[in-house]
mmCIF file of C-alpha atoms in Angstrom:
data_model
loop_
_atom_site.group_PDB
_atom_site.id
_atom_site.type_symbol
_atom_site.label_atom_id
_atom_site.label_comp_id
_atom_site.label_asym_id
_atom_site.label_seq_id
_atom_site.Cartn_x
_atom_site.Cartn_y
_atom_site.Cartn_z
ATOM 1 C CA SER I 30 3.235 10.581 -13.417
ATOM 2 C CA GLY I 31 2.010 8.349 -10.327
ATOM 3 C CA THR I 32 2.474 7.940 -6.724
ATOM 4 C CA TYR I 33 5.425 8.316 -4.814
ATOM 5 C CA TYR I 34 6.725 6.813 -1.556
ATOM 6 C CA GLU I 35 9.557 7.189 0.754
ATOM 7 C CA VAL I 36 11.488 3.953 1.551
ATOM 8 C CA THR I 37 14.627 5.234 3.298
ATOM 9 C CA PRO I 38 15.880 8.644 3.228
ATOM 10 C CA SER I 39 17.685 8.409 0.439
ATOM 11 C CA GLN I 40 15.544 6.002 -1.657
ATOM 12 C CA ILE I 41 11.896 6.665 -2.987
ATOM 13 C CA SER I 42 9.302 4.338 -4.777
ATOM 14 C CA SER I 43 7.294 5.264 -7.329
ATOM 15 C CA GLY I 44 3.766 3.854 -8.521
ATOM 16 C CA ASN I 45 2.974 4.656 -12.322
ATOM 17 C CA ASN I 46 -0.097 4.963 -14.442
ATOM 18 C CA ASP I 47 0.880 2.121 -16.307
ATOM 19 C CA GLY I 48 1.057 -0.175 -13.537
ATOM 20 C CA SER I 49 4.910 -0.535 -12.937
ATOM 21 C CA ILE I 50 6.610 0.326 -10.029
ATOM 22 C CA SER I 51 10.099 2.041 -9.881
ATOM 23 C CA ILE I 52 12.786 2.745 -6.925
ATOM 24 C CA TYR I 53 14.995 5.608 -7.330
ATOM 25 C CA HIS I 54 18.191 6.348 -5.286
ATOM 26 C CA ILE I 55 18.315 9.914 -4.429
ATOM 27 C CA ASP I 56 21.586 11.749 -3.887
ATOM 28 C CA LEU I 57 20.923 14.280 -1.016
ATOM 29 C CA TYR I 58 23.343 16.563 -1.799
ATOM 30 C CA SER I 59 23.060 17.222 -5.787
ATOM 31 C CA ASN I 60 19.123 16.127 -5.722
ATOM 32 C CA LYS I 61 20.230 14.020 -8.553
ATOM 33 C CA TYR I 62 18.483 10.617 -8.773
ATOM 34 C CA LYS I 63 19.019 7.422 -10.713
ATOM 35 C CA LEU I 64 16.811 4.470 -11.242
ATOM 36 C CA LEU I 65 17.698 1.310 -9.479
ATOM 37 C CA SER I 66 14.812 -1.091 -10.477
ATOM 38 C CA GLN I 67 11.626 -1.234 -12.150
ATOM 39 C CA LYS I 68 8.816 -4.013 -11.993
ATOM 40 C CA GLU I 69 6.937 -3.579 -15.089
ATOM 41 C CA LYS I 70 3.626 -4.472 -14.844
ATOM 42 C CA ALA I 71 3.209 -5.090 -11.374
ATOM 43 C CA HIS I 72 -0.442 -4.238 -11.872
ATOM 44 C CA ASN I 73 -2.787 -4.191 -14.497
ATOM 45 C CA GLU I 74 -4.099 -0.660 -14.003
ATOM 46 C CA THR I 75 -2.790 2.392 -12.329
ATOM 47 C CA ILE I 76 -0.902 2.458 -9.223
ATOM 48 C CA LEU I 77 -2.743 4.764 -6.400
ATOM 49 C CA TYR I 78 -0.556 4.358 -3.561
ATOM 50 C CA LEU I 79 2.498 2.983 -2.051
ATOM 51 C CA ASN I 80 3.563 1.977 1.519
ATOM 52 C CA ALA I 81 6.909 0.555 2.382
ATOM 53 C CA LYS I 82 7.887 -0.947 5.461
ATOM 54 C CA PRO I 83 11.542 -0.846 5.043
ATOM 55 C CA GLU I 84 12.710 -3.017 8.482
ATOM 56 C CA THR I 85 11.325 -6.215 6.445
ATOM 57 C CA ASN I 86 11.897 -4.820 2.854
ATOM 58 C CA GLN I 87 8.293 -4.878 1.985
ATOM 59 C CA LEU I 88 6.213 -2.786 0.104
ATOM 60 C CA ILE I 89 2.457 -2.638 -0.808
ATOM 61 C CA SER I 90 1.120 -1.615 -3.969
ATOM 62 C CA CYS I 91 -2.530 -0.310 -4.147
ATOM 63 C CA SER I 92 -4.400 -0.042 -7.597
ATOM 64 C CA THR I 93 -7.527 0.946 -9.588
ATOM 65 C CA ASP I 94 -7.569 -2.871 -10.634
ATOM 66 C CA GLU I 95 -9.275 -3.726 -7.324
ATOM 67 C CA SER I 96 -6.225 -5.418 -5.777
ATOM 68 C CA PHE I 97 -3.505 -4.669 -3.766
ATOM 69 C CA LYS I 98 0.100 -6.777 -3.340
ATOM 70 C CA LEU I 99 2.805 -7.218 -0.879
ATOM 71 C CA TRP I 100 6.204 -7.298 -2.037
ATOM 72 C CA ARG I 101 9.553 -7.935 -0.958
ATOM 73 C CA ILE I 102 12.469 -5.878 -2.248
ATOM 74 C CA LEU I 103 16.025 -7.446 -2.459
ATOM 75 C CA ASN I 104 18.749 -5.046 -2.230
ATOM 76 C CA PHE I 105 16.363 -2.459 -3.897
ATOM 77 C CA THR I 106 16.502 -4.173 -6.983
ATOM 78 C CA GLU I 107 14.602 -7.073 -7.176
ATOM 79 C CA PHE I 108 11.116 -7.114 -6.642
ATOM 80 C CA ILE I 109 9.335 -10.585 -5.070
ATOM 81 C CA LEU I 110 5.771 -10.881 -5.219
ATOM 82 C CA GLU I 111 4.430 -12.378 -1.538
ATOM 83 C CA GLY I 112 0.652 -11.955 -2.287
ATOM 84 C CA VAL I 113 -2.478 -10.683 -3.744
ATOM 85 C CA PHE I 114 -5.123 -9.238 -1.697
ATOM 86 C CA ILE I 115 -8.448 -9.416 -3.679
ATOM 87 C CA GLY I 116 -11.930 -8.350 -2.624
ATOM 88 C CA HIS I 117 -12.344 -4.968 -2.792
ATOM 89 C CA GLN I 118 -15.063 -3.812 -5.034
ATOM 90 C CA GLY I 119 -13.294 -0.849 -6.610
ATOM 91 C CA ALA I 120 -10.033 0.620 -6.594
ATOM 92 C CA VAL I 121 -7.806 0.233 -3.666
ATOM 93 C CA ILE I 122 -6.820 3.766 -2.481
ATOM 94 C CA GLN I 123 -4.756 3.140 0.344
ATOM 95 C CA ALA I 124 -3.364 0.134 2.416
ATOM 96 C CA LEU I 125 -1.496 0.359 5.787
ATOM 97 C CA PHE I 126 0.732 -2.140 8.018
ATOM 98 C CA ILE I 127 -0.929 -2.824 11.363
ATOM 99 C CA ASN I 128 1.285 -5.118 12.650
ATOM 100 C CA GLU I 129 3.742 -7.912 11.295
ATOM 101 C CA CYS I 130 0.975 -10.259 10.090
ATOM 102 C CA GLN I 131 -1.688 -7.481 9.229
ATOM 103 C CA VAL I 132 -2.788 -4.792 6.918
ATOM 104 C CA VAL I 133 -5.635 -2.565 6.762
ATOM 105 C CA SER I 134 -6.844 -1.436 3.190
ATOM 106 C CA CYS I 135 -9.674 0.651 2.301
ATOM 107 C CA SER I 136 -11.685 1.451 -1.161
ATOM 108 C CA TRP I 137 -13.799 4.352 -2.374
ATOM 109 C CA ASN I 138 -16.313 2.651 -4.593
ATOM 110 C CA ASP I 139 -17.445 -0.016 -1.758
ATOM 111 C CA THR I 140 -16.436 2.181 1.067
ATOM 112 C CA THR I 141 -15.329 -0.454 3.063
ATOM 113 C CA ILE I 142 -12.383 -0.900 5.494
ATOM 114 C CA ARG I 143 -10.813 -4.203 5.587
ATOM 115 C CA ILE I 144 -8.194 -5.940 7.689
ATOM 116 C CA TRP I 145 -5.996 -8.687 5.970
ATOM 117 C CA ASN I 146 -3.666 -11.443 7.116
ATOM 118 C CA CYS I 147 -0.497 -11.208 5.407
ATOM 119 C CA LEU I 148 0.442 -14.679 5.820
ATOM 120 C CA ASP I 149 -2.654 -16.356 3.804
ATOM 121 C CA PHE I 150 -3.719 -13.271 2.292
ATOM 122 C CA GLN I 151 -7.170 -13.701 3.362
ATOM 123 C CA CYS I 152 -9.772 -11.215 4.306
ATOM 124 C CA GLU I 153 -10.249 -11.305 8.399
ATOM 125 C CA SER I 154 -12.839 -8.673 8.736
ATOM 126 C CA ILE I 155 -15.015 -6.076 6.441
ATOM 127 C CA PHE I 156 -16.200 -2.685 7.913
ATOM 128 C CA LYS I 157 -18.714 -1.291 5.741
ATOM 129 C CA GLN I 158 -18.962 2.637 6.096
ATOM 130 C CA ASN I 159 -22.002 4.869 5.215
ATOM 131 C CA ILE I 160 -20.289 7.896 4.362
ATOM 132 C CA LYS I 161 -19.599 10.044 1.412
ATOM 133 C CA GLN I 162 -16.491 9.053 -0.792
ATOM 134 C CA GLN I 163 -14.847 12.341 -0.755
ATOM 135 C CA ILE I 164 -14.552 12.004 3.049
ATOM 136 C CA PHE I 165 -13.645 8.322 3.207
ATOM 137 C CA PRO I 166 -9.829 8.564 3.060
ATOM 138 C CA PHE I 167 -9.787 11.013 5.704
ATOM 139 C CA PHE I 168 -12.172 8.574 7.975
ATOM 140 C CA PHE I 169 -9.564 6.058 7.238
ATOM 141 C CA ARG I 170 -6.290 7.826 8.015
ATOM 142 C CA ARG I 171 -7.905 9.167 11.268
ATOM 143 C CA ILE I 172 -9.194 5.381 12.412
ATOM 144 C CA TYR I 173 -5.445 4.283 11.594
ATOM 145 C CA GLN I 174 -4.160 7.061 13.567
ATOM 146 C CA LYS I 175 -5.926 6.067 16.680
ATOM 147 C CA LYS I 176 -4.094 2.790 16.601
ATOM 148 C CA TRP I 177 -7.041 0.530 15.183
ATOM 149 C CA ASN I 178 -7.353 -1.914 18.007
ATOM 150 C CA TYR I 179 -8.182 -4.613 16.134
ATOM 151 C CA CYS I 180 -8.631 -7.193 18.883
ATOM 152 C CA SER I 181 -11.544 -4.919 20.497
ATOM 153 C CA LEU I 182 -13.315 -4.946 17.177
ATOM 154 C CA GLN I 183 -13.777 -8.975 17.023
#
């Protein structure tokens, strides 16, 4: 069991409870799938969320180990770790690409939304939200859908 994310219409990625990531090819006609690759110990704990950026062959994995990681996937078979983002005080429940060099992430435990630089893997901004943990993911998604204008927040 774990989380699934579509990489392309015929490939999905799976984040697993053991901290591994798997990529599967799905035959759209027969609904059969085949394991293309697997990254063991991608994280030390359960992977909660995956987000792919197919045009750059990148994948973000979020975990209960208080980190999220940026991977480059070559030919759907080889995982190359590009960077580790550390700073949340609790499980990272979601991370999304804002643009080519920035990622936004959130954590339930510290109820923060953070903007990260994908080139040096450093946190650029922290926004503390004083809202209940149960609605925090919805708040985060709503901000992202409104095309979070990072420049206006500085």
